[in-house]
Coordinates of C-alpha atoms and ligand atoms in Angstrom, one line a residue:
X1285 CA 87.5 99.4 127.9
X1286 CA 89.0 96.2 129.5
X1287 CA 88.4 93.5 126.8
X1288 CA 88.9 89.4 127.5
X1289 CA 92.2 88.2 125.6
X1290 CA 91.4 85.9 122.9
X1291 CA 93.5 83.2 121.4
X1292 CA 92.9 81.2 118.7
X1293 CA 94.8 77.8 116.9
X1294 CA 94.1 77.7 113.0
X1295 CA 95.3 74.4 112.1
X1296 CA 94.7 74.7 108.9
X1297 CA 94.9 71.6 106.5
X1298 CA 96.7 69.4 109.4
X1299 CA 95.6 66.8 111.8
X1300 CA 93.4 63.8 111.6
X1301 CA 91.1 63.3 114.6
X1302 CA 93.1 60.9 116.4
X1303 CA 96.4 63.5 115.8
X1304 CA 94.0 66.1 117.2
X1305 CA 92.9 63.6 120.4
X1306 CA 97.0 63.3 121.2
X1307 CA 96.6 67.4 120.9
X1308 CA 93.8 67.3 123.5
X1309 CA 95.4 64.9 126.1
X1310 CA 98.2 67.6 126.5
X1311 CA 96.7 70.8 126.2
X1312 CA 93.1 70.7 127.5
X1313 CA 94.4 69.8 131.3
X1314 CA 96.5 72.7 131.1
X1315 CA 93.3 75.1 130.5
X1316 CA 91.6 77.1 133.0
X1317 CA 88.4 79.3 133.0
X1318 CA 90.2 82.7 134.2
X1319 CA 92.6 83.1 131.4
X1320 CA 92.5 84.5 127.8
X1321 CA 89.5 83.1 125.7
X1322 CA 91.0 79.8 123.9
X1323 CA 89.6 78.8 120.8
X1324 CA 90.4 75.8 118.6
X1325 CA 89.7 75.7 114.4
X1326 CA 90.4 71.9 113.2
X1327 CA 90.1 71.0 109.6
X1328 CA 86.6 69.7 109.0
X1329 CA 87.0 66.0 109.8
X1330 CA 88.7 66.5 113.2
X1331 CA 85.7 69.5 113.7
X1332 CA 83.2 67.2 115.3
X1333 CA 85.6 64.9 117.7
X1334 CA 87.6 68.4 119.0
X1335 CA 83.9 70.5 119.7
X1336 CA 82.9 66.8 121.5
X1337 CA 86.0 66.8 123.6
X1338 CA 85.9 70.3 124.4
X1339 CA 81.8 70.8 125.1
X1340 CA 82.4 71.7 129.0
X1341 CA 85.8 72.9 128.7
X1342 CA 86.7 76.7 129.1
X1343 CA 88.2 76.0 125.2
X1344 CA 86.1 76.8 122.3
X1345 CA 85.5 76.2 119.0
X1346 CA 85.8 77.7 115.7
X1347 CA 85.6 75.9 111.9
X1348 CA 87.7 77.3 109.1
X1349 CA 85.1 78.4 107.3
X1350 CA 81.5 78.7 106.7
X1351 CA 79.0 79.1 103.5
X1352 CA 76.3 81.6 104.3
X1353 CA 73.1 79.2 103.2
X1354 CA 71.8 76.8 105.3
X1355 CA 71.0 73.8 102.9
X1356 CA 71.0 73.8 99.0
X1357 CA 73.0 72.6 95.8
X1358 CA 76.2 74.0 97.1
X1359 CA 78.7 70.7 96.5
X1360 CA 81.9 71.2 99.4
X1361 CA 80.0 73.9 101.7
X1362 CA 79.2 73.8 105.3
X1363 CA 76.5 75.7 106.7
X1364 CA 75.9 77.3 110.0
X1365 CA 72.8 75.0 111.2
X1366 CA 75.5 72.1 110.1
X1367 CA 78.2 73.6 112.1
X1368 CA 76.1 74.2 115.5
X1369 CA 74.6 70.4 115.4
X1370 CA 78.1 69.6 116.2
X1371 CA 79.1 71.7 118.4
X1372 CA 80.9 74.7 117.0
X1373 CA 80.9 77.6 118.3
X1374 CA 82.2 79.6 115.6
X1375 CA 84.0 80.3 112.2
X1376 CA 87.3 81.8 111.0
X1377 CA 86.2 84.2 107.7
X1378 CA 88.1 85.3 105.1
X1379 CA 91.7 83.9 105.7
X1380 CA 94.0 85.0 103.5
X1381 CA 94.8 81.5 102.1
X1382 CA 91.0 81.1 101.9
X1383 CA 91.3 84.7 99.6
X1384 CA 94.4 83.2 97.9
X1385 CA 93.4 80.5 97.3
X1386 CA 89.9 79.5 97.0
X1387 CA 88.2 82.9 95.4
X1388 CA 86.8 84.0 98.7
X1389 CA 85.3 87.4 98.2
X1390 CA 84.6 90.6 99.9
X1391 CA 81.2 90.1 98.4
X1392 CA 81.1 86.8 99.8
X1393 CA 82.1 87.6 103.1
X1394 CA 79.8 90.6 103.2
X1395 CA 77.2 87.5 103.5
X1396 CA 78.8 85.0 105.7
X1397 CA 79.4 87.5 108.9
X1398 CA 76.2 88.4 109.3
X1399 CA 75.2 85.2 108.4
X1400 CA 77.5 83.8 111.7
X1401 CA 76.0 86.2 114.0
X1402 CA 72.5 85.3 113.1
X1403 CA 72.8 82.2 113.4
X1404 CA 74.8 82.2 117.2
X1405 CA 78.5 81.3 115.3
X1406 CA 81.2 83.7 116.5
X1407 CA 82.6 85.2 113.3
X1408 CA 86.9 85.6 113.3
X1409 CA 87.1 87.8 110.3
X1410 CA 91.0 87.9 108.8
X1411 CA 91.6 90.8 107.4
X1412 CA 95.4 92.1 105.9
X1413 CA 97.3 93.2 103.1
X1414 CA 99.8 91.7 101.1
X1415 CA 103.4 92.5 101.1
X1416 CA 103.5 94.4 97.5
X1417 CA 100.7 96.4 98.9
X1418 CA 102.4 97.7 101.5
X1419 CA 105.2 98.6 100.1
X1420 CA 102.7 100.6 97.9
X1421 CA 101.1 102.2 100.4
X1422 CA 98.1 100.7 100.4
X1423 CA 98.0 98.9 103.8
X1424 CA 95.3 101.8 105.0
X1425 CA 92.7 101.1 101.1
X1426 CA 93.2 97.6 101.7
X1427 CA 91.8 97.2 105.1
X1428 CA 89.0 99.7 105.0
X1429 CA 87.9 98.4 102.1
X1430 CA 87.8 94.7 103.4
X1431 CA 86.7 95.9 107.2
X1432 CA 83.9 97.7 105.8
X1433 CA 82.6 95.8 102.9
X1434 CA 82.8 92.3 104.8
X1435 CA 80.9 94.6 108.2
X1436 CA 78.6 96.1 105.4
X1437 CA 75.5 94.2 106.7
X1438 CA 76.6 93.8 110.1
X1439 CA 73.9 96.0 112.7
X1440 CA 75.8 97.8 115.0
X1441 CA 74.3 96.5 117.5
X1442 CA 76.4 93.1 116.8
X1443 CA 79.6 94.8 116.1
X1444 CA 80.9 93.8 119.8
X1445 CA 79.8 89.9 118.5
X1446 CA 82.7 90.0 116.0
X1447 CA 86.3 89.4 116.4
X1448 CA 88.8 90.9 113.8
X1449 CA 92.1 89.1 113.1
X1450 CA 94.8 91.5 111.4
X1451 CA 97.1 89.1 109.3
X1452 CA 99.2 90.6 107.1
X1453 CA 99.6 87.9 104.6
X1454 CA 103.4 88.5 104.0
X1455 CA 104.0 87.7 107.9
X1456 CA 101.6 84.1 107.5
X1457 CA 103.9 81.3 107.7
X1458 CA 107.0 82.8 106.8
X1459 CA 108.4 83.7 110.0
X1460 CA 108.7 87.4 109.5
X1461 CA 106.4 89.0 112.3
X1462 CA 105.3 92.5 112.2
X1463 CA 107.1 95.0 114.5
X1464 CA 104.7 95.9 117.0
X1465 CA 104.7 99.3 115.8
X1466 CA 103.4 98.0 112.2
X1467 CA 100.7 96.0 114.3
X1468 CA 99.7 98.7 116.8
X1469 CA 99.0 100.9 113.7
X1470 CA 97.0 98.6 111.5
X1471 CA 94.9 97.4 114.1
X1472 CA 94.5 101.0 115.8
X1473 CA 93.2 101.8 112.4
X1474 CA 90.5 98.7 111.8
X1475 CA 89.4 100.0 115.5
X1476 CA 89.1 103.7 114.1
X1477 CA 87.3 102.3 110.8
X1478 CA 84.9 100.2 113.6
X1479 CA 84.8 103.7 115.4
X1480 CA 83.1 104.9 111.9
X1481 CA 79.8 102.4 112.2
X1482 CA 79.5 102.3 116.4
X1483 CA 81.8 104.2 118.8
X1484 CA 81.2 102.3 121.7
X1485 CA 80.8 98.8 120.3
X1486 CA 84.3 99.6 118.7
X1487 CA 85.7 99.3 122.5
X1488 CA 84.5 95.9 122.8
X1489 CA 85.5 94.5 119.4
X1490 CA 88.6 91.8 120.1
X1491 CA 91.2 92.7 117.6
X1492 CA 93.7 89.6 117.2
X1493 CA 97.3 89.7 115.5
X1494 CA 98.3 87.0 113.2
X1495 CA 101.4 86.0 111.6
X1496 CA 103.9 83.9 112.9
X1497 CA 103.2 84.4 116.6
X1498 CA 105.6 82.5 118.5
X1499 CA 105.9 81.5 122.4
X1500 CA 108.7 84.8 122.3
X1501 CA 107.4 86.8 120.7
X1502 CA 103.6 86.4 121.9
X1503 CA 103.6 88.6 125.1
X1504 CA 105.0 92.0 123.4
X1505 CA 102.3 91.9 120.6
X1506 CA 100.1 91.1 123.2
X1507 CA 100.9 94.2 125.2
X1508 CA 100.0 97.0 122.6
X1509 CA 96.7 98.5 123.3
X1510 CA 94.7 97.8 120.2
X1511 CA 95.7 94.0 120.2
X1512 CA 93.7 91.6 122.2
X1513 CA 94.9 88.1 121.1
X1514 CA 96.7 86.1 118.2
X1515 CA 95.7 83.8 115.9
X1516 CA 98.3 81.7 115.5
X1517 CA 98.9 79.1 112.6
X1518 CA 102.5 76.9 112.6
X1519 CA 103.0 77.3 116.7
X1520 CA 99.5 76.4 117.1
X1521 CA 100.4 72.9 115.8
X1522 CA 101.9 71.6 119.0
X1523 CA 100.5 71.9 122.4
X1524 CA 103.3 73.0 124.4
X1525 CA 103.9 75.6 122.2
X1526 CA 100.6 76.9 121.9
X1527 CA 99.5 76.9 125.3
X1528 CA 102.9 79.0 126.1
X1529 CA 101.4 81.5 123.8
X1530 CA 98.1 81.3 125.5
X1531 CA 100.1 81.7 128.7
X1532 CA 101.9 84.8 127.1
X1533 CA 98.4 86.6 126.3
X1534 CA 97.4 86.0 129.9
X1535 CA 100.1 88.4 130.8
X1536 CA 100.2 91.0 128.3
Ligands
PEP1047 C1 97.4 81.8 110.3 O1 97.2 80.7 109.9 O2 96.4 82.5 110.4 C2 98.7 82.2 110.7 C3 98.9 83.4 111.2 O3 99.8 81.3 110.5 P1 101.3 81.4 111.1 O4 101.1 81.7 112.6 O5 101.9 80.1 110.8 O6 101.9 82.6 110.4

């Protein structure tokens, strides 16, 4: 099953719009139509300027998160209907600094996937355990229970619809990477777990790697069978850096 690459730039809290314009001047001409899917997710207020700019480019775009109502007394939330006014094509779920953080919940995300794909948003569900899980063991509990709880109301038929980003959070911004061997195996397993709900619709389902990717180190993660991308944080930030990595995934 031959599946597109996919590479996508969290930028997380940085970037005004006009930082995010000096982004775009570099990177978008260096963008074509045949290589890995690119997909951009700006903080809120740079959203709407970077899905103008990039409406008839091959480069896409993705918000960092997503409520699952469309209107209501929810202070701070952005709905779907909100997001596609602008532009947006889709929505990073369940980042670990989103879990961390902010309280976001399996229970919560079991909601705002299928909530995405109903509404036309590409979901980018993160998924990963932490480093004191591992080391207990519990890499395997912790991502079947987060695969399948935040999937729970996800038809099969839309499985292929979603894209699964494996970040273990001990590897997020702290320059340790996982060795591919680690990464093959956890995101051979999500596949298996997807195997579980729809066999075929498992092939199609991009899985990404995340945790400080890096131009050298982008093309061997990118190589291993079950890995179809990276979403990539810190190297995302500039744009030299970040289309080498997009370069990379072409390759692998
Ligand atoms: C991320 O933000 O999802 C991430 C993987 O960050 P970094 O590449 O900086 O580790």
């Amino acid at each position: 099953m031959s599946r597109r690459p996919y590479v996508a730039a969290n930028w997380k809290m940085n970037k005004t719009a006009s930082e995010a314009d000096e982004f775009l001047d570099s990177f978008l001409p260096s963008q074509s139509a045949d290589g890995p899917e690119v997909v951009l997710c700006p903080p809120w207020l740079a959203l709407e300027r970077v899905a103008g700019r990039c409406a008839g480019t091959p480069v896409r775009v993705a918000a960092q998160n997503m409520f699952y109502e469309d209107s209501g007394a929810f202070t701070g939330e952005v709905s779907a209907p909100m997001l596609l006014d602008i532009g947006v094509d889709g929505a990073v779920l369940g980042h670990s600094e989103r879990r961390q953080f902010f309280g976001e919940s399996d229970e919560s995300l079991a909601l705002k996937v299928p909530k995405a794909i109903e509404a036309g948003l590409e979901p980018i569900l993160c998924v990963g355990e932490s480093r004191a899980e591992r080391e207990s063991n519990d890499t395997e509990a912790v991502l079947s229970h987060q695969v399948l709880t935040d999937l729970a109301e996800v038809h099969s038929d839309d499985l292929g619809k979603v894209v699964i980003a494996y970040e273990p959070v001990w590897a997020i911004g702290t320059g340790l990477v996982a060795t591919p061997e680690q990464a093959q195996e956890a995101c051979e397993f999500i596949r298996n777990l997807l195997r579980t709900r729809d066999s075929e619709r498992a092939g199609q389902v991009r899985i990404l790697y995340g945790g400080s990717v890096k131009p050298d180190n982008a093309g061997e993660l990118m190589a291993l069978p079950d890995i179809d991308g990276a979403l990539v944080g810190g190297a995302a930030l500039d744009p030299a850096d970040f289309g080498a990595i997009v370069a990379a995934s072409s390759a692998g």
